[in-house]
Amino acid sequence: MTDTAFPRTAAPIELPSPAPPTRRGPLPLIASIVPIVGAVVMWLVTGSAFMLLFAALGPLMAVAALADAARVRRRERRAAARELDEACERAEGEIARRHEAERRLLEAARPDVVTLADERAPWTRGPDELVLGLGRVASAVRVSGGEGERAERLRARAERIDHAPVAVPAVGGVCVQGEPIAARAVARALLMQLCLRAGPGELSVVAVPAEEDAAFAALPHRRSQAPLRAALTWGAAPAGAADIVIAAVSPREPVPVGCARVLELEPDRPLAGRVLDATAAAAGEPVELVAEALSAGQARELCEALAGRVSGGVPAPLALGELADPPASDRGLAAVIGRGVGGDVVVDLVADGPHAVVVGMTGAGKSELLTTWVASLSRRLGPDRVTFLLADFKGGTAFEALAGLPHVAGVVTDLDGAGARRAVESLRAELRRREGELARIGARDVADPRVAMPRLVIVVDEFAALLQDHGDLSALFTDIAARGRALGMHLILGTQRAAGVFRDSLLANCPLRVALRVTDASDSRLVIGTDGAATLPGDAASRGIALVRRAGDAAPVTCRIARTGVADLAAIGPGSAAPDAPWLPPLPGLLPLAELRAQSDAPPGILLGLADEPDRQRQEPVLLRHGVDRGVAVIGAGGTGKSAAVRLIADQTRPGESLIVPPDAEAAWDAVELALRAAPAVVAIDDVDALLGRYPAEYAGELLARLETLARDAGARRSMLVCTAARASGPVARLLDLLPRRVILPLPSRADHVAAGGEGAEFAPGRGPGRAVIDGREVQLAWPGEPRADGAPAPADAIWHPAAPVTGLIVRGAASRAAGFAQSWGRGVRVVALDGLEPGARLDELTAGSARVAIAGDGDTWLRHATLLRDVRRTGELVFGAECAAELRTIAGERDLPPYARPRASRAWRVVEGAAPERVVLP
């Protein structure tokens, strides 16, 4: 049996003990002898025999002392007996008083069926235990001390309390054994007690005997799918699996499987019996009790009452037009949303709020409730009193019908993720704006008559989906919940599930709760404090039944939510002017530079675009300043506007002061060299990562080093390096890190966006070209228009002609190419094949009679004519084919990289003594 659940915290009762027996006093021997001795002495002195009579005083005094001691002992025994009686009476009274208090606590914690049926807040006890009846149970009263028979009687009395609820664990089951009529009546009472303790959201009844179908037909637990299952049976074990079995059997029938406790009823006293364990192995001390019983008719009445708790006797479906508006209020937000047993149900976000939570599963009528709430407020109050921001995160259609109301400042949906986030973030600015307005007026809150701001109601359908997409906005809603009352900002947050969605700090500021049908009893308890919403029927006729609990309600109120139709919305008058949206228009998809320049009052500089700051309700130009911003990294996928960004920056510099590095590898090399020498105001390189990929490794490394030099020296040179790239990874990442400003255009993935230097929360797929993130703000880059000519040098494609008197050509396949050179250069240049000359040939012999001579040979052949090579270098020029880079180092002694030359494109390097190699184009 379940022991008392109350802690032994009271001080123990001190039991009295009998007074110890009084000891008999000793014989006063000295006092008896002294008179005898004195009498003898006086006789000897006086000689008078009369003196001997004094000797009799000793025995007389001894007898008198003994008699007096006996009298005192009798008096003390009588006083001790009186004190013992009084102490026992006090202890007995204290035990009775404590037993009575304990009995009341036990009865309150373990009520019977009658008490459970009368409770205003049903289904809050839980299915943990069953009360079998009233009997003697262990008491929490403690006693100490005491000896003797009376103390032992008091101790035994304190250990047990009479007429207290006898409870056993429900899981494990109970079998009532006795005459069929009485046993079945007790079993019915036990099942009804279980169904009164736990609602259908927590307990389901999976089986009852066939003859009990009529009695339990209305029981809502029989239609429940709750995981904890109970069954009622007459005799045999139930066919289906059950966690709690309540059985009734005759005295000679065996106990069904699944019953851990047996309640044996006495034949001559049908409701009296004793409870004991079902198995001998677990047998304990039997407990006698008096059980509770229910007839089939009484059970039917209770089942119908429970069914009424579920439906609440709500009216049939009705329209909003059938409801009367609540009385007018100067500053409140009272709205009639439905009708209950007691009449129309009115909720007020000011008086009952300031914020509300609405929970309900799909199809329960949550969107209809939110629509009716908005429509009810709109038909009673004008846009100068209340405005709405509607956020639909369940597909984008819930608030379509409300979008045309003049009160609605805006509707956002999850179909436009970026727009929805932007609108919600704008509420931060709205908080600051309202705070500033109240401070300007000197008002404490919007209820001050001097405040002319309308209240703003933010309605969110599927709040859980909003947080799933934008989890960082949870702090914003918590902030609004904390400060919204004074600022006139109210939340109505709808969701399918409440558990795990609302922070405690948010839920604490939402005292107005509405629960439609939910699947989990924990959601119902979290929102309205009972399992009621989990027990609401799920048929189509019950759609729109809700439980409303306001801050002042002792229990939820059941009502039918009114439906809002087209006619109801059409009847809402236009009222005053439509409110301004609490956010600015979105950034344009195309922003011409001329248009941005015309509307901008920014200080001089290079205009990049228009930045959107929804949390501050402002849009402002983004600038680059000469001499301050020394570098810009533009990172984005192909087709997102990187090239346009390069032109945007370059076109805003004076002609001749910008250098756009061309995509051609040779021209790009030359342009970077020019930038290092000339220091233009802007050096712009488009797709620098792709450009570096066009070079061999040694050239790519050298070009990257030169670009890093440009980036580091840009501040001192008062220039600006602009680089675009598809990704901020690989070797180019080091260069991009040297550029202090970063423009992040659309990228394929969130990981790429974060790698480029952005925040994960900023990533928004589907951004159009030119939509960038700069310094954490979303920016639409300006469109520069059609490209104009830039200052990059043109590729050197003109065929080179020898100009020196003598030219040494170091090329591969010189013998075969000599004829081609001669044909291209014409008669003015005589081409000589080096391999046809004799060793020791002299330069003056070769040049005699010719204005210009070109001697062609490969590297090995030139090394065999060392004297001739020396004379050519001293008096003329050497030209190395691009395929002869090794010979350039060995023959010309060039250790630095020559200008990049495309392979297999007749490129060569011209070397003149004392000058750097120059790239030329051979025939």
Coordinates of C-alpha atoms in Angstrom, one line a residue, residues 204-433:
S204 CA -7.1 6.0 -22.7
V205 CA -9.7 3.3 -21.8
V206 CA -9.2 0.5 -24.2
A207 CA -11.7 -2.1 -23.0
V208 CA -14.9 -2.3 -20.8
P209 CA -17.3 -5.3 -20.5
A210 CA -20.0 -5.5 -23.1
E211 CA -22.8 -4.9 -20.5
E212 CA -21.0 -1.6 -19.5
D213 CA -20.9 -0.1 -23.0
A214 CA -24.0 2.0 -22.4
A215 CA -22.7 3.3 -19.0
F216 CA -19.3 4.3 -20.5
A217 CA -20.4 5.3 -24.0
A218 CA -19.9 9.0 -23.4
L219 CA -16.5 8.6 -21.7
P220 CA -14.0 10.7 -23.7
H221 CA -11.2 8.5 -22.7
R222 CA -12.6 5.7 -24.8
R223 CA -11.9 7.8 -27.9
S224 CA -8.4 8.8 -26.8
Q225 CA -5.2 7.5 -28.2
A226 CA -3.1 8.4 -25.1
P227 CA -0.2 6.0 -24.5
L228 CA -1.3 5.0 -21.0
R229 CA -4.1 2.4 -21.4
A230 CA -6.6 1.2 -18.8
A231 CA -9.1 -1.6 -19.0
L232 CA -12.2 -2.7 -17.0
T233 CA -13.0 -6.4 -17.0
W234 CA -15.4 -8.9 -15.3
G235 CA -13.3 -12.0 -14.6
A236 CA -10.9 -12.7 -17.4
A237 CA -8.0 -10.5 -18.4
P238 CA -8.7 -8.0 -21.1
A239 CA -8.1 -9.1 -24.7
G240 CA -5.9 -6.0 -25.6
A241 CA -2.8 -4.9 -23.9
A242 CA -3.4 -2.5 -20.9
D243 CA -1.1 -0.8 -18.5
I244 CA -3.8 -0.6 -15.8
V245 CA -6.3 -3.5 -15.3
I246 CA -9.3 -3.0 -13.0
A247 CA -11.1 -6.3 -12.6
A248 CA -14.1 -7.6 -10.6
V249 CA -14.4 -11.4 -9.8
S250 CA -16.5 -13.6 -7.5
P251 CA -14.9 -14.9 -4.3
R252 CA -14.0 -18.2 -5.9
E253 CA -12.7 -16.9 -9.2
P254 CA -8.9 -16.6 -9.8
V255 CA -7.3 -13.2 -9.9
P256 CA -6.7 -12.1 -13.6
V257 CA -3.3 -11.5 -14.9
G258 CA -2.2 -7.9 -14.5
C259 CA -3.6 -7.2 -11.1
A260 CA -1.0 -6.7 -8.4
R261 CA -3.5 -5.8 -5.6
V262 CA -6.6 -7.6 -4.5
L263 CA -9.5 -5.9 -2.7
E264 CA -11.4 -8.7 -0.8
L265 CA -15.0 -7.6 0.1
E266 CA -16.7 -9.1 3.1
P267 CA -19.9 -11.1 2.4
D268 CA -21.9 -9.6 5.2
R269 CA -20.6 -6.1 4.7
P270 CA -20.5 -5.6 0.8
L271 CA -18.4 -2.4 0.8
A272 CA -16.0 -3.4 3.6
G273 CA -13.0 -5.5 2.9
R274 CA -9.3 -5.7 3.0
V275 CA -6.6 -5.1 0.5
L276 CA -3.6 -7.4 0.1
D277 CA -0.9 -8.3 -2.5
A278 CA -2.0 -10.7 -5.2
T279 CA 0.9 -13.1 -4.8
A280 CA 2.1 -14.9 -1.6
A281 CA 5.7 -13.9 -2.5
A282 CA 4.8 -10.3 -2.1
A283 CA 2.2 -10.7 0.6
G284 CA 2.2 -7.9 3.1
E285 CA 0.0 -6.9 6.1
P286 CA -3.7 -6.7 4.9
V287 CA -5.3 -3.4 5.3
E288 CA -9.0 -3.2 6.2
L289 CA -11.1 -0.5 4.6
V290 CA -14.5 0.6 3.3
A291 CA -14.6 1.0 -0.5
E292 CA -16.5 3.4 -2.7
A293 CA -19.0 2.1 -5.2
L294 CA -20.9 3.4 -8.3
S295 CA -24.0 2.1 -10.0
A296 CA -24.1 1.9 -13.8
G297 CA -26.4 4.9 -13.8
Q298 CA -24.1 7.0 -11.7
A299 CA -21.2 6.0 -13.9
R300 CA -23.2 7.1 -17.0
E301 CA -23.9 10.5 -15.5
L302 CA -20.3 11.0 -14.7
C303 CA -19.2 10.0 -18.2
E304 CA -21.7 12.5 -19.7
A305 CA -20.3 15.2 -17.4
L306 CA -16.8 14.4 -18.5
A307 CA -17.9 14.6 -22.1
G308 CA -19.5 18.0 -21.3
R309 CA -16.1 19.1 -20.0
V310 CA -14.6 18.3 -23.3
S311 CA -17.1 20.0 -25.5
G312 CA -18.1 22.6 -22.9
G313 CA -21.6 22.8 -24.3
V314 CA -20.4 25.3 -26.8
P315 CA -22.8 26.6 -29.4
A316 CA -22.9 25.7 -33.1
P317 CA -20.6 27.3 -35.6
L318 CA -21.3 31.0 -36.0
A319 CA -20.1 34.1 -37.9
L320 CA -18.4 37.2 -36.6
G321 CA -21.4 39.2 -37.6
E322 CA -23.6 37.4 -35.1
L323 CA -21.5 38.7 -32.2
A324 CA -22.0 42.1 -30.6
D325 CA -19.0 44.4 -30.0
P326 CA -17.9 44.9 -26.4
P327 CA -18.6 48.2 -24.8
A328 CA -16.4 51.1 -26.0
S329 CA -13.2 51.7 -24.3
D330 CA -10.9 54.7 -24.5
R331 CA -7.6 52.9 -24.5
G332 CA -8.3 49.1 -24.5
L333 CA -8.1 46.5 -27.2
A334 CA -11.2 44.5 -26.4
A335 CA -12.3 42.1 -29.1
V336 CA -15.1 39.5 -29.2
I337 CA -13.8 36.3 -30.7
G338 CA -16.5 33.7 -30.0
R339 CA -19.3 32.5 -27.9
G340 CA -19.4 30.2 -24.9
V341 CA -22.0 28.8 -22.5
G342 CA -22.1 32.1 -20.6
G343 CA -22.3 34.3 -23.7
D344 CA -19.9 36.1 -26.0
V345 CA -16.2 35.7 -25.1
V346 CA -14.3 38.9 -25.1
V347 CA -10.5 39.2 -24.8
D348 CA -8.6 42.4 -24.3
L349 CA -4.9 42.7 -25.2
V350 CA -4.5 45.7 -22.8
A351 CA -6.5 44.4 -19.8
D352 CA -5.8 40.7 -20.2
G353 CA -2.4 40.9 -22.0
P354 CA -0.3 42.6 -23.1
H355 CA 0.5 39.6 -25.2
A356 CA -1.2 36.4 -26.2
V357 CA -0.3 32.8 -27.1
V358 CA -2.5 30.7 -29.4
V359 CA -1.8 27.0 -29.8
G360 CA -3.6 24.5 -31.9
M361 CA -2.8 21.6 -34.2
T362 CA -3.3 21.7 -38.0
G363 CA -7.0 21.9 -38.9
A364 CA -8.1 23.0 -35.4
G365 CA -9.0 26.5 -36.5
K366 CA -5.9 28.6 -35.4
S367 CA -5.8 30.7 -38.6
E368 CA -9.5 31.4 -38.4
L369 CA -9.1 32.5 -34.8
L370 CA -6.3 34.9 -35.7
T371 CA -8.3 36.3 -38.6
T372 CA -11.4 36.8 -36.4
W373 CA -9.3 38.5 -33.7
V374 CA -7.9 41.0 -36.2
A375 CA -11.3 41.5 -37.9
S376 CA -13.1 42.0 -34.6
L377 CA -10.6 44.7 -33.5
S378 CA -10.7 46.4 -36.9
R379 CA -14.5 46.7 -37.1
R380 CA -14.6 48.4 -33.7
L381 CA -11.4 50.6 -33.8
G382 CA -10.0 52.7 -36.6
P383 CA -6.4 52.7 -37.9
D384 CA -5.7 55.7 -35.6
R385 CA -6.3 53.3 -32.7
V386 CA -4.8 50.0 -33.8
T387 CA -2.7 48.8 -36.6
F388 CA -1.5 45.3 -37.5
L389 CA 1.6 43.6 -38.8
L390 CA 0.7 40.1 -40.0
A391 CA 3.3 37.4 -40.4
D392 CA 2.3 34.2 -42.0
F393 CA 4.8 31.3 -41.8
K394 CA 2.6 28.5 -42.9
G395 CA 2.5 29.0 -46.6
G396 CA 1.5 32.6 -47.2
T397 CA -2.3 32.4 -47.5
A398 CA -3.6 32.7 -44.0
F399 CA -3.9 36.5 -44.0
E400 CA -4.8 37.1 -47.7
A401 CA -8.3 38.2 -46.8
L402 CA -7.0 40.7 -44.2
A403 CA -4.4 42.4 -46.5
G404 CA -6.9 44.9 -47.8
L405 CA -7.9 46.3 -44.4
P406 CA -6.8 49.9 -43.8
H407 CA -5.5 48.8 -40.4
V408 CA -3.0 46.4 -41.8
A409 CA 0.4 48.0 -42.2
G410 CA 1.9 45.0 -43.9
V411 CA 1.7 41.3 -44.5
V412 CA 4.9 39.2 -44.6
T413 CA 5.1 35.5 -45.5
D414 CA 7.7 32.7 -45.4
L415 CA 7.6 32.7 -49.2
D416 CA 9.8 35.9 -49.1
G417 CA 12.3 34.8 -46.4
A418 CA 14.5 37.9 -46.8
G419 CA 11.5 40.3 -46.8
A420 CA 10.0 38.6 -43.8
R421 CA 13.2 38.9 -41.8
R422 CA 13.6 42.5 -42.9
A423 CA 10.1 43.3 -41.7
V424 CA 10.5 41.7 -38.4
E425 CA 13.9 43.3 -37.8
S426 CA 12.3 46.7 -38.5
L427 CA 10.4 46.2 -35.2
R428 CA 13.6 47.0 -33.4
A429 CA 13.5 50.5 -35.0
E430 CA 9.8 50.7 -34.1
L431 CA 10.7 50.0 -30.5
R432 CA 13.2 52.9 -30.5
R433 CA 10.9 55.2 -32.3

